[in-house]
Coordinates of C-alpha atoms in Angstrom, one line a residue:
M138 CA -15.4 1.6 -39.6
S139 CA -15.0 -1.0 -36.9
A140 CA -18.3 -0.1 -35.4
M141 CA -20.0 -0.4 -38.8
R142 CA -18.4 -3.8 -39.3
T143 CA -19.6 -4.9 -35.9
A144 CA -23.1 -3.7 -36.5
S145 CA -23.2 -5.5 -39.9
R146 CA -22.1 -8.8 -38.3
Y147 CA -24.6 -8.7 -35.5
G148 CA -27.2 -7.5 -38.0
S149 CA -26.6 -10.6 -40.1
I150 CA -27.2 -12.8 -37.1
F151 CA -30.5 -10.9 -36.3
L152 CA -31.7 -11.3 -39.9
A153 CA -30.7 -15.0 -40.0
V154 CA -32.6 -15.6 -36.7
I155 CA -35.7 -13.8 -38.1
A156 CA -35.6 -15.8 -41.4
L157 CA -35.2 -19.1 -39.5
A158 CA -38.1 -18.2 -37.2
V159 CA -40.3 -17.3 -40.2
V160 CA -39.4 -20.5 -42.0
L161 CA -40.0 -22.7 -39.0
A162 CA -43.4 -21.0 -38.4
L163 CA -44.5 -21.5 -42.0
A164 CA -43.4 -25.2 -41.9
A165 CA -45.3 -25.7 -38.6
A166 CA -48.4 -24.2 -40.2
G167 CA -48.2 -26.6 -43.1
A168 CA -47.0 -24.0 -45.6
D169 CA -44.0 -26.0 -46.8
S170 CA -43.9 -24.2 -50.1
G171 CA -43.8 -20.8 -48.6
A172 CA -41.1 -21.9 -46.1
R173 CA -39.0 -23.2 -48.9
W174 CA -39.3 -20.0 -51.0
V175 CA -38.4 -17.8 -48.0
A176 CA -35.4 -19.9 -47.1
T177 CA -34.2 -20.2 -50.7
G178 CA -34.5 -16.4 -51.2
Y179 CA -32.6 -15.5 -48.1
V180 CA -29.9 -18.1 -48.6
A181 CA -29.5 -17.1 -52.2
V182 CA -28.9 -13.5 -51.3
F183 CA -26.3 -14.6 -48.7
V184 CA -24.6 -16.9 -51.3
V185 CA -24.4 -14.1 -53.8
L186 CA -22.9 -11.7 -51.2
T187 CA -20.4 -14.4 -50.2
L188 CA -19.5 -15.0 -53.9
V189 CA -18.9 -11.3 -54.4
R190 CA -16.6 -11.3 -51.4
M191 CA -14.8 -14.4 -52.7
V192 CA -14.2 -12.8 -56.1
R193 CA -12.8 -9.7 -54.5
D194 CA -10.5 -11.8 -52.4
V195 CA -9.3 -13.7 -55.4
L196 CA -8.5 -10.5 -57.2
H197 CA -6.3 -9.5 -54.3
G198 CA -4.5 -12.9 -54.4
H199 CA -6.3 -14.5 -51.5
V200 CA -8.0 -17.9 -52.0
G201 CA -9.8 -18.9 -48.9
L202 CA -12.3 -21.4 -47.5
D203 CA -15.6 -19.7 -48.3
I204 CA -16.1 -22.1 -51.3
L205 CA -17.0 -24.9 -48.8
A206 CA -19.7 -22.8 -47.2
V207 CA -21.1 -21.8 -50.6
V208 CA -21.2 -25.5 -51.8
A209 CA -22.8 -26.6 -48.5
M210 CA -25.5 -24.0 -48.7
V211 CA -26.3 -24.7 -52.4
A212 CA -26.2 -28.5 -51.7
T213 CA -28.6 -28.3 -48.8
L214 CA -31.1 -26.2 -50.8
A215 CA -30.8 -28.6 -53.7
V216 CA -31.8 -31.6 -51.7
G217 CA -34.6 -29.8 -49.8
E218 CA -32.8 -29.3 -46.5
Y219 CA -33.6 -25.6 -46.4
V220 CA -33.7 -25.4 -42.6
A221 CA -30.1 -26.8 -42.6
S222 CA -29.1 -24.1 -45.2
L223 CA -30.5 -21.4 -42.9
I224 CA -28.6 -22.8 -39.9
I225 CA -25.4 -22.7 -42.0
V226 CA -26.0 -19.0 -42.7
L227 CA -26.7 -18.5 -39.0
M228 CA -23.5 -20.4 -38.1
L229 CA -21.3 -18.3 -40.5
S230 CA -22.8 -15.1 -39.2
G231 CA -22.4 -16.3 -35.6
G232 CA -18.8 -17.3 -36.3
E233 CA -18.0 -13.7 -37.5
A234 CA -19.7 -12.3 -34.4
L235 CA -17.8 -14.7 -32.1
E236 CA -14.6 -13.6 -33.9
E237 CA -15.4 -10.0 -33.2
F238 CA -16.0 -10.8 -29.5
A239 CA -12.9 -12.8 -29.2
A240 CA -10.8 -10.2 -31.0
R241 CA -12.0 -7.5 -28.6
R242 CA -11.1 -9.8 -25.7
A243 CA -7.7 -10.5 -27.1
Q244 CA -7.0 -6.9 -27.9
R245 CA -8.1 -5.5 -24.6
D246 CA -4.5 -5.1 -23.2
L247 CA -3.2 -3.9 -26.6
T248 CA -5.8 -1.1 -26.8
A249 CA -5.4 -0.1 -23.2
L250 CA -2.4 1.9 -24.2
L251 CA -4.4 3.8 -26.9
D252 CA -7.3 4.5 -24.5
R253 CA -4.9 6.2 -22.0
S254 CA -3.1 8.3 -24.6
P255 CA -3.1 12.0 -23.4
R256 CA -4.9 14.4 -25.7
T257 CA -4.6 17.8 -24.0
A258 CA -1.9 19.6 -21.9
H259 CA -2.2 22.5 -19.5
I260 CA 0.3 25.2 -20.3
V261 CA 1.2 27.7 -17.7
G262 CA 1.4 31.3 -19.1
G263 CA 2.8 31.9 -22.6
P264 CA 5.1 29.9 -24.9
G265 CA 8.2 28.5 -23.3
G266 CA 6.6 28.9 -19.9
L267 CA 6.8 32.7 -20.0
P268 CA 3.8 34.5 -18.5
A269 CA 1.5 36.2 -21.0
A270 CA 1.8 39.2 -18.8
A271 CA 3.6 40.1 -15.6
G272 CA 2.3 37.8 -12.9
D273 CA -0.1 36.0 -15.3
E274 CA 0.0 32.2 -14.7
R275 CA -3.3 31.3 -16.1
L276 CA -3.6 27.9 -17.7
R277 CA -4.2 27.3 -21.4
D278 CA -5.5 23.9 -22.5
V279 CA -4.0 23.0 -25.8
P280 CA -3.9 19.8 -27.9
V281 CA -0.9 17.7 -26.9
E282 CA 0.5 18.0 -30.4
D283 CA 0.8 21.8 -29.9
V284 CA 3.2 21.6 -26.9
Q285 CA 6.6 23.0 -27.7
V286 CA 10.0 22.3 -26.1
G287 CA 10.4 24.6 -23.2
D288 CA 6.7 25.0 -22.4
L289 CA 5.9 25.0 -18.6
L290 CA 3.1 22.4 -18.0
L291 CA 0.9 21.7 -15.1
V292 CA 0.0 18.0 -14.5
R293 CA -2.9 17.6 -12.1
P294 CA -3.4 14.7 -9.7
S295 CA -4.1 11.4 -11.5
E296 CA -3.5 12.9 -14.9
V297 CA -1.3 11.2 -17.6
V298 CA 1.9 13.2 -18.3
P299 CA 1.3 14.5 -21.8
V300 CA 4.9 14.9 -23.1
D301 CA 8.4 14.1 -21.8
G302 CA 9.6 16.7 -19.4
V303 CA 11.6 17.6 -16.3
V304 CA 10.2 18.4 -12.9
V305 CA 10.2 22.1 -12.0
G306 CA 10.0 22.9 -8.3
D307 CA 8.4 20.4 -5.9
A308 CA 8.9 16.7 -6.3
G309 CA 6.1 14.4 -7.5
T310 CA 5.2 10.8 -7.4
F311 CA 4.4 8.9 -10.6
D312 CA 3.1 5.6 -11.7
E313 CA 5.3 4.5 -14.5
S314 CA 4.1 0.9 -14.8
S315 CA 2.8 1.3 -18.3
L316 CA 6.4 2.3 -19.4
T317 CA 8.8 0.4 -17.2
G318 CA 6.7 -2.5 -15.8
E319 CA 7.5 -1.2 -12.2
S320 CA 4.4 -1.5 -10.2
L321 CA 5.5 0.7 -7.3
P322 CA 5.2 4.5 -7.7
V323 CA 8.5 6.4 -8.1
T324 CA 9.4 9.9 -6.9
R325 CA 10.9 12.4 -9.3
S326 CA 12.5 15.5 -7.9
D327 CA 13.4 19.0 -9.3
G328 CA 15.3 18.5 -12.5
D329 CA 14.4 14.7 -12.9
E330 CA 13.0 13.6 -16.2
V331 CA 9.5 12.2 -16.4
F332 CA 8.4 10.3 -19.5
S333 CA 5.0 10.9 -21.1
G334 CA 2.5 8.1 -20.2
A335 CA 3.4 8.2 -16.5
V336 CA 0.4 8.9 -14.2
N337 CA 0.8 11.7 -11.7
G338 CA 0.1 11.0 -8.0
T339 CA -1.9 12.9 -5.5
R340 CA -0.5 16.4 -6.0
A341 CA -0.2 18.8 -8.9
V342 CA 3.3 18.9 -10.5
R343 CA 5.0 21.3 -12.9
L344 CA 7.1 20.0 -15.8
R345 CA 9.2 21.7 -18.4
A346 CA 8.7 20.0 -21.8
V347 CA 11.9 18.6 -23.2
R348 CA 10.4 16.9 -26.3
R349 CA 7.4 17.5 -28.5
S350 CA 4.5 15.0 -28.5
A351 CA 5.7 13.1 -31.6
D352 CA 9.1 12.5 -30.0
S353 CA 7.9 11.6 -26.5
Q354 CA 8.1 8.1 -25.1
Y355 CA 4.5 7.3 -24.7
Q356 CA 3.4 8.6 -28.1
Q357 CA 6.1 6.5 -29.7
I358 CA 4.7 3.4 -28.0
V359 CA 1.1 4.3 -29.0
A360 CA 2.3 4.7 -32.6
L361 CA 3.8 1.3 -32.5
V362 CA 0.6 -0.2 -31.0
E363 CA -1.5 1.4 -33.8
A364 CA 0.9 0.0 -36.4
A365 CA 0.6 -3.4 -34.8
Q366 CA -3.2 -3.2 -34.9
T367 CA -3.5 -2.0 -38.5
S368 CA -0.9 -4.3 -40.0
R369 CA -2.2 -7.3 -42.0
A370 CA -1.1 -10.2 -39.9
P371 CA -0.4 -13.5 -41.7
V372 CA -2.9 -15.2 -39.6
V373 CA -5.3 -15.6 -42.6
R374 CA -2.4 -16.9 -44.6
L375 CA -1.7 -19.5 -41.9
A376 CA -5.3 -20.8 -42.2
D377 CA -5.1 -20.6 -46.0
R378 CA -2.3 -23.2 -45.9
F379 CA -4.9 -25.7 -45.0
A380 CA -7.7 -24.3 -47.3
V381 CA -7.0 -26.3 -50.4
P382 CA -6.3 -29.7 -48.8
F383 CA -9.2 -29.3 -46.4
T384 CA -11.6 -28.3 -49.2
A385 CA -10.4 -31.2 -51.3
V386 CA -10.8 -33.8 -48.5
S387 CA -14.2 -32.5 -47.6
L388 CA -15.5 -32.7 -51.2
V389 CA -14.0 -36.1 -51.7
L390 CA -15.7 -37.4 -48.5
A391 CA -19.0 -35.8 -49.5
G392 CA -18.8 -37.2 -53.0
T393 CA -17.8 -40.6 -51.8
A394 CA -20.8 -40.7 -49.4
W395 CA -23.1 -39.7 -52.3
G396 CA -21.6 -42.3 -54.6
L397 CA -21.7 -45.2 -52.1
S398 CA -25.3 -44.4 -51.0
G399 CA -26.7 -43.1 -54.2
D400 CA -28.4 -40.5 -52.2
P401 CA -27.5 -36.8 -53.0
T402 CA -28.8 -35.9 -49.5
R403 CA -25.7 -37.7 -48.1
F404 CA -23.5 -35.2 -49.9
A405 CA -25.2 -32.3 -48.1
E406 CA -25.1 -34.0 -44.8
V407 CA -21.4 -34.4 -45.0
L408 CA -20.6 -30.9 -46.2
V409 CA -22.6 -29.1 -43.5
L410 CA -19.9 -30.5 -41.1
A411 CA -17.1 -29.1 -43.3
T412 CA -18.0 -25.5 -43.0
P413 CA -14.7 -23.6 -42.5
C414 CA -15.4 -21.5 -39.4
P415 CA -12.9 -23.3 -37.2
L416 CA -10.1 -22.6 -39.6
L417 CA -11.1 -19.0 -40.3
L418 CA -11.4 -18.1 -36.6
A419 CA -8.7 -20.1 -34.9
A420 CA -5.5 -18.4 -36.2
P421 CA -6.7 -14.7 -36.1
I422 CA -7.9 -15.0 -32.5
A423 CA -4.8 -16.8 -31.4
F424 CA -2.5 -14.2 -33.0
L425 CA -4.5 -11.3 -31.6
G426 CA -4.2 -13.0 -28.2
G427 CA -0.4 -13.2 -28.6
L428 CA -0.1 -9.5 -29.6
S429 CA -2.2 -8.6 -26.5
R430 CA -0.2 -10.8 -24.2
A431 CA 3.0 -9.3 -25.4
A432 CA 1.8 -5.7 -25.0
K433 CA 0.8 -6.5 -21.4
S434 CA 4.4 -7.4 -20.8
G435 CA 5.9 -4.3 -22.3
I436 CA 6.6 -6.0 -25.7
I437 CA 5.1 -4.3 -28.7
V438 CA 5.0 -6.7 -31.6
K439 CA 4.1 -4.9 -34.9
G440 CA 2.0 -7.7 -36.4
G441 CA 1.2 -11.4 -36.7
A442 CA 4.0 -12.0 -39.2
Q443 CA 6.5 -11.0 -36.5
I444 CA 4.8 -13.2 -34.0
E445 CA 5.3 -16.2 -36.3
R446 CA 8.9 -15.4 -37.0
L447 CA 9.6 -14.9 -33.3
A448 CA 8.4 -18.5 -32.8
R449 CA 10.8 -19.9 -35.4
V450 CA 14.0 -17.9 -34.5
R451 CA 17.1 -20.1 -34.8
S452 CA 20.0 -17.5 -34.4
V453 CA 20.4 -14.4 -32.4
C454 CA 22.7 -11.4 -32.7
F455 CA 23.2 -8.9 -29.9
D456 CA 24.6 -5.4 -29.9
K457 CA 26.8 -4.8 -26.8
T458 CA 26.4 -1.3 -25.3
G459 CA 23.0 -0.8 -23.9
T460 CA 21.8 -4.2 -24.9
L461 CA 24.0 -6.9 -23.3
T462 CA 25.4 -4.2 -21.0
S463 CA 23.5 -1.6 -19.0
G464 CA 24.6 1.3 -21.1
R465 CA 25.2 3.2 -17.8
P466 CA 29.0 3.3 -17.1
E467 CA 29.8 3.4 -13.3
L468 CA 32.8 4.9 -11.7
V469 CA 35.4 2.3 -10.7
D470 CA 38.4 4.4 -9.8
V471 CA 39.7 8.0 -9.4
L472 CA 43.3 8.6 -10.4
P473 CA 44.3 12.1 -9.1
A474 CA 47.3 13.9 -10.4
A475 CA 49.9 15.4 -8.0
G476 CA 48.5 18.2 -5.9
F477 CA 44.9 17.0 -6.1
S478 CA 42.9 14.6 -3.9
A479 CA 40.5 11.9 -5.3
D480 CA 37.4 13.6 -3.7
E481 CA 38.4 17.0 -5.0
V482 CA 38.8 15.7 -8.6
L483 CA 35.5 13.8 -8.4
Q484 CA 33.6 16.8 -6.8
L485 CA 34.8 19.3 -9.4
A486 CA 34.2 16.8 -12.3
A487 CA 30.7 16.0 -11.1
S488 CA 29.9 19.6 -10.6
A489 CA 30.9 20.4 -14.2
E490 CA 29.0 17.3 -15.5
Q491 CA 25.8 18.8 -14.1
Y492 CA 25.7 20.7 -17.4
S493 CA 26.3 17.6 -19.6
S494 CA 23.8 15.2 -21.1
H495 CA 26.4 12.6 -21.9
V496 CA 26.0 9.1 -20.5
L497 CA 29.3 9.2 -18.7
A498 CA 28.1 12.3 -16.8
D499 CA 25.4 10.2 -15.1
G500 CA 27.9 7.8 -13.7
I501 CA 30.2 10.6 -12.4
R502 CA 27.4 12.5 -10.7
A503 CA 26.1 9.3 -9.2
A504 CA 29.5 8.4 -7.8
A505 CA 29.9 11.9 -6.2
D506 CA 26.4 11.6 -4.7
A507 CA 27.3 8.2 -3.3
R508 CA 30.4 9.7 -1.6
G509 CA 28.3 12.5 -0.1
L510 CA 30.1 15.2 -2.1
Q511 CA 28.2 18.5 -2.5
L512 CA 28.1 19.7 -6.1
L513 CA 29.1 23.3 -6.7
P514 CA 27.1 25.7 -8.8
A515 CA 28.6 27.1 -12.0
R516 CA 28.9 30.7 -12.9
E517 CA 29.1 29.6 -16.6
A518 CA 29.2 26.3 -18.4
S519 CA 29.3 25.0 -21.9
E520 CA 29.4 21.6 -23.6
V521 CA 31.2 20.6 -26.7
A522 CA 29.1 17.7 -28.0
T523 CA 30.9 14.3 -28.1
N524 CA 34.1 15.9 -26.5
G525 CA 33.5 17.3 -23.1
V526 CA 32.2 20.1 -20.8
S527 CA 33.8 23.1 -19.3
A528 CA 32.6 25.2 -16.4
V529 CA 33.6 28.0 -14.0
L530 CA 33.1 26.6 -10.4
A531 CA 33.9 28.8 -7.3
E532 CA 36.3 30.8 -9.6
R533 CA 38.0 27.7 -10.8
Q534 CA 38.1 26.8 -14.5
V535 CA 37.2 23.1 -14.8
A536 CA 37.2 20.9 -18.0
V537 CA 36.1 17.3 -18.2
G538 CA 36.0 15.0 -21.2
K539 CA 38.2 13.2 -23.8
S540 CA 42.0 13.4 -23.4
A541 CA 42.3 15.5 -26.6
F542 CA 39.6 17.9 -25.4
V543 CA 41.3 18.4 -22.0
A544 CA 44.8 18.6 -23.6
T545 CA 43.6 21.8 -25.3
V546 CA 43.4 23.6 -21.9
A547 CA 46.1 21.7 -19.9
D548 CA 49.5 20.3 -20.4
G549 CA 50.8 16.9 -19.2
V550 CA 47.6 14.9 -19.7
Q551 CA 48.5 11.3 -18.6
R552 CA 46.5 8.4 -20.0
P553 CA 46.1 5.5 -17.6
R554 CA 46.2 1.8 -18.7
L555 CA 42.6 0.7 -19.2
E556 CA 41.3 -2.7 -18.6
P557 CA 38.9 -4.2 -21.2
G558 CA 35.5 -2.6 -20.8
Q559 CA 36.8 0.6 -19.2
V560 CA 36.7 4.2 -20.4
A561 CA 38.4 7.3 -19.0
A562 CA 37.2 10.9 -18.5
Y563 CA 40.0 13.4 -18.0
V564 CA 39.9 16.4 -15.7
A565 CA 41.7 19.7 -15.9
V566 CA 41.5 22.5 -13.3
D567 CA 42.8 26.0 -13.9
G568 CA 44.9 24.9 -16.8
R569 CA 46.5 21.9 -14.9
F570 CA 45.9 18.2 -15.5
A571 CA 44.0 17.1 -12.3
G572 CA 43.5 13.4 -12.9
A573 CA 41.4 10.8 -14.6
L574 CA 38.1 9.0 -13.8
L575 CA 37.8 5.4 -14.8
L576 CA 34.3 4.1 -15.6
A577 CA 33.1 0.7 -16.8
D578 CA 29.9 -0.4 -18.5
A579 CA 29.1 -3.8 -16.8
A580 CA 27.0 -6.5 -18.3
R581 CA 23.4 -6.6 -17.4
E582 CA 22.5 -8.9 -14.5
E583 CA 20.2 -11.0 -16.7
S584 CA 22.5 -11.2 -19.8
R585 CA 24.1 -14.6 -18.8
E586 CA 20.7 -16.1 -18.0
V587 CA 19.3 -14.9 -21.3
V588 CA 22.2 -16.3 -23.4
A589 CA 22.0 -19.7 -21.5
W590 CA 18.2 -19.9 -22.0
L591 CA 18.6 -19.3 -25.8
R592 CA 21.2 -22.0 -26.1
T593 CA 19.0 -24.6 -24.3
H594 CA 15.8 -23.7 -26.1
G595 CA 16.5 -24.3 -29.7
V596 CA 18.6 -21.2 -30.7
E597 CA 21.6 -22.7 -32.5
R598 CA 23.8 -19.6 -32.8
V599 CA 24.3 -16.6 -30.5
A600 CA 26.7 -13.8 -31.4
M601 CA 27.8 -10.3 -30.4
L602 CA 28.0 -7.6 -33.1
T603 CA 29.6 -4.4 -31.9
G604 CA 31.5 -1.4 -32.9
D605 CA 33.6 -1.5 -29.7
A606 CA 37.2 -2.7 -29.7
A607 CA 37.8 -6.5 -29.6
P608 CA 39.4 -6.7 -26.1
T609 CA 36.4 -4.9 -24.5
A610 CA 33.8 -6.9 -26.5
E611 CA 35.5 -10.2 -25.8
A612 CA 35.7 -9.5 -22.1
I613 CA 32.0 -8.8 -21.9
A614 CA 31.1 -11.8 -24.1
H615 CA 33.3 -14.2 -22.1
G616 CA 31.6 -13.1 -18.9
I617 CA 28.1 -13.9 -20.2
G618 CA 28.7 -17.0 -22.2
V619 CA 28.8 -15.6 -25.8
D620 CA 31.6 -17.3 -27.7
E621 CA 31.2 -15.6 -31.1
V622 CA 32.2 -12.0 -31.2
H623 CA 32.4 -9.6 -34.2
A624 CA 34.0 -6.4 -33.0
D625 CA 35.2 -3.1 -34.5
L626 CA 32.2 -3.1 -36.9
L627 CA 30.8 -0.1 -38.7
P628 CA 26.9 0.0 -39.3
P629 CA 27.3 -1.3 -43.0
E630 CA 29.4 -4.2 -41.8
K631 CA 26.7 -5.1 -39.2
V632 CA 24.0 -5.1 -41.9
H633 CA 26.1 -7.4 -44.1
L634 CA 26.8 -9.8 -41.2
V635 CA 23.1 -9.9 -40.1
G636 CA 21.9 -10.4 -43.7
A637 CA 24.3 -13.4 -44.2
F638 CA 23.8 -14.9 -40.7
T639 CA 22.6 -18.5 -40.6
P640 CA 20.5 -20.5 -39.6
R641 CA 17.4 -18.4 -40.3
P642 CA 15.3 -16.8 -39.1
T643 CA 17.8 -14.5 -37.4
M644 CA 17.0 -12.1 -34.6
M645 CA 19.0 -8.9 -34.1
V646 CA 18.7 -7.1 -30.7
G647 CA 20.0 -3.5 -30.3
D648 CA 19.1 -0.2 -28.7
G649 CA 20.9 2.6 -30.5
I650 CA 20.4 4.7 -33.7
N651 CA 23.4 3.0 -35.3
D652 CA 21.6 -0.4 -34.8
A653 CA 18.6 0.6 -37.0
P654 CA 20.0 -0.7 -40.3
A655 CA 20.9 -4.1 -38.8
L656 CA 17.5 -4.4 -37.1
A657 CA 15.8 -3.8 -40.4
A658 CA 18.1 -6.4 -42.1
A659 CA 17.2 -9.1 -39.6
D660 CA 14.2 -11.4 -39.9
V661 CA 13.2 -10.2 -36.5
G662 CA 14.6 -6.9 -35.3
V663 CA 14.2 -6.2 -31.6
A664 CA 14.8 -2.7 -30.2
M665 CA 15.4 -2.1 -26.6
G666 CA 13.4 1.0 -26.8
A667 CA 12.9 1.9 -23.1
R668 CA 15.2 4.9 -23.5
G669 CA 13.5 6.4 -26.5
A670 CA 15.8 5.2 -29.3
T671 CA 13.3 6.2 -32.0
A672 CA 15.2 5.2 -35.1
A673 CA 15.9 1.7 -33.7
G674 CA 12.2 1.5 -32.7
D675 CA 11.0 2.5 -36.2
A676 CA 13.3 -0.1 -37.9
A677 CA 12.5 -2.9 -35.5
D678 CA 9.7 -5.5 -35.7
V679 CA 9.5 -5.8 -31.9
V680 CA 10.0 -2.9 -29.4
I681 CA 10.7 -3.7 -25.7
T682 CA 9.4 -0.8 -23.7
V683 CA 10.8 -2.2 -20.4
D684 CA 14.5 -1.9 -19.8
S685 CA 15.1 -5.6 -19.3
L686 CA 16.9 -8.1 -21.6
A687 CA 14.8 -10.9 -20.2
R688 CA 11.9 -9.6 -22.2
V689 CA 13.7 -10.9 -25.3
V690 CA 13.2 -14.4 -24.0
E691 CA 9.6 -13.6 -23.0
A692 CA 8.9 -12.4 -26.6
I693 CA 10.2 -15.7 -28.0
V694 CA 8.2 -17.7 -25.4
I695 CA 5.0 -15.7 -26.4
G696 CA 5.7 -16.2 -30.1
R697 CA 6.2 -19.9 -29.7
H698 CA 3.1 -20.3 -27.5
T699 CA 0.9 -18.3 -29.8
L700 CA 1.9 -20.2 -32.9
R701 CA 1.5 -23.5 -31.1
V702 CA -2.0 -22.5 -29.9
A703 CA -3.0 -21.3 -33.4
L704 CA -1.8 -24.5 -35.1
T705 CA -3.4 -26.7 -32.4
A706 CA -6.7 -24.8 -32.7
I707 CA -6.7 -25.3 -36.4
W708 CA -6.0 -29.1 -36.1
I709 CA -8.7 -29.3 -33.4
G710 CA -11.1 -27.8 -35.9
I711 CA -9.9 -30.1 -38.7
G712 CA -9.9 -33.2 -36.6
L713 CA -13.4 -32.7 -35.2
S714 CA -14.8 -31.7 -38.7
V715 CA -13.2 -34.7 -40.5
G716 CA -14.3 -37.1 -37.7
L717 CA -17.9 -35.8 -37.9
M718 CA -17.8 -36.0 -41.7
L719 CA -16.8 -39.6 -41.5
I720 CA -19.7 -40.4 -39.2
A721 CA -22.1 -38.4 -41.4
M722 CA -21.1 -40.5 -44.4
T723 CA -23.1 -43.3 -42.7
G724 CA -26.2 -41.2 -42.7
V725 CA -26.7 -41.1 -39.0
I726 CA -26.3 -37.3 -38.7
P727 CA -29.1 -35.4 -40.4
A728 CA -28.2 -32.1 -42.1
V729 CA -29.9 -30.0 -39.5
V730 CA -28.3 -31.7 -36.6
G731 CA -24.9 -31.6 -38.4
A732 CA -25.2 -27.8 -38.8
L733 CA -26.0 -27.4 -35.1
V734 CA -23.1 -29.7 -34.1
Q735 CA -20.7 -27.6 -36.2
E736 CA -21.5 -24.6 -34.0
L737 CA -20.0 -26.6 -31.0
V738 CA -16.9 -27.2 -33.1
D739 CA -16.6 -23.4 -33.7
L740 CA -17.0 -22.7 -30.0
A741 CA -14.4 -25.3 -29.0
T742 CA -11.9 -23.9 -31.5
I743 CA -12.4 -20.3 -30.3
L744 CA -12.1 -21.2 -26.6
Y745 CA -8.8 -23.0 -27.3
A746 CA -7.4 -20.2 -29.5
L747 CA -8.0 -17.8 -26.5
R748 CA -5.3 -19.7 -24.6
A749 CA -2.8 -17.5 -26.5
L750 CA -3.7 -14.8 -23.9
R751 CA -2.0 -16.9 -21.2
A752 CA 1.6 -17.7 -22.4
P753 CA 3.7 -19.7 -19.9
A754 CA 6.4 -17.9 -17.9
S755 CA 9.9 -17.9 -19.4
G756 CA 11.5 -18.9 -16.1
L757 CA 13.8 -15.9 -16.0
A758 CA 13.4 -13.4 -13.2
P759 CA 12.8 -9.8 -14.4
A760 CA 15.8 -7.5 -13.9
P761 CA 15.3 -4.6 -11.6
T762 CA 14.0 -1.6 -13.5
P763 CA 16.5 1.3 -13.3
T764 CA 15.6 5.0 -13.6
P765 CA 15.1 6.0 -17.2
T766 CA 17.9 8.1 -18.7
P767 CA 18.2 10.0 -22.0
T768 CA 19.5 8.2 -25.0
P769 CA 23.3 7.9 -24.8
R770 CA 25.5 10.0 -27.1
D771 CA 29.1 9.2 -28.0
R772 CA 31.7 11.7 -26.7

């Protein structure tokens, strides 16, 4: 469809050029009557097609600026300026072609994600990675949509990882810049997760699929980009706000020139400078440029309406865990019980947590690794979701998790006094309470800077909305400069608060599934989607694919810059057109010259609108990009 539309637009230019050449040739040969009939016939057809499109738009509730072009073409024909009428047709066709070119330029970074989307996968052996026959490891190329969880995949050098998976066997090096913004390649070892969309390095790597295509990271980003491209942005509506007054002013000026001079030609000479190309082109090109600029920074904005609301945000609500904090609790202390050492408790707990996907498990394993403790293999292991994990390690029965979970297998569980922001994981060994591990989820390094930037750049109200206990929430909020805290909230309470929040527009920033209703309720919902929080991403207007809160500021900067460029481009077009119309009222600009001059106005407007591709820096340094982890689950 896009190719047909492009061919149609360039075809219109070609036909207009031929018609103009024929008319000029006839006029030069002295066949003025023939030239007039050719021009009148061609322009009449163009006017009819334009009127049909106008009627269709009106039936869909859209009243635009085409009426000016139609009146200008009819007026120039009526006063015998048939060459000028053909130039107007050429100008309108050329304007559409320029819009097509500028749109492709503006969408280049946005569509780069779609162009790189993997379409096939190489499966080793049978389903689930099992050989089709003993010793058979032949590859089967299948559509990426057919990959199942558990399939063993081969990713060749320089190929895009088709689905989310974990490395099996030898380590590999991957370019994850399209996902995390990190320009340097990263190494993933046996058992490490690799997200779809990462580009493999110089050696073939095997991966075990952990998610299907539709649930994988890159495909979710691609789906968001496609939604952003197909959504009807309000950029046309932005131009339409100026349509009625600009049309009225143009007709008044043209009518006044006719009345004062008594010459109907003056009416046509003024109107040829009022053709609406600058208004029709400026806003769409600027907003496409803003979408493209955002996508290049790892910010997927779902449409032009969202860009405009980003620019006008006056209050911001933040979730806490995973948004203002890193969402990756780190070990701060080990409290062993009598008869156990700190290293022994940590080693056994980390060994058992090898078999857990809980977010606390990552912090415990990382702490053991930092102390050089070797993890023990388990003879058997099982996890009780949201409660804990148990394992048999070197003939010792180990349990790690909530106090209630550990209390089912050991007596005398002692609960330590926790500081705000801390959480405890309890450990039992062979039916005895072995100690507790204290972890804390610290605020992101960039959180304080982000809050300070918002306060100094027109955001009147910044608040934290969280389900955590008040002491923990207030401790984090105080450290980053947020003085309004709403704690102990259930999802429905978050939705109510966001819906009633003032001043508007209100932005809500969150990362978890429980944030999805609040994101949908906000004027602008922003999902920190770098860890694959699909429900939050679906409900949000903006998805940040890089794990950095600083991108929230960058999204606002891009939105403000884009809207400013769009409005300025429109005013440039209006200003130049009105100025030229005032000059044309004196009769010093012939209709043909005016039609040609209007082309220069179009070009100036388009070139200015493309400035949306170069939004200024936010002034915040990007936070270091950590290793991606699975979406956290509550224990």
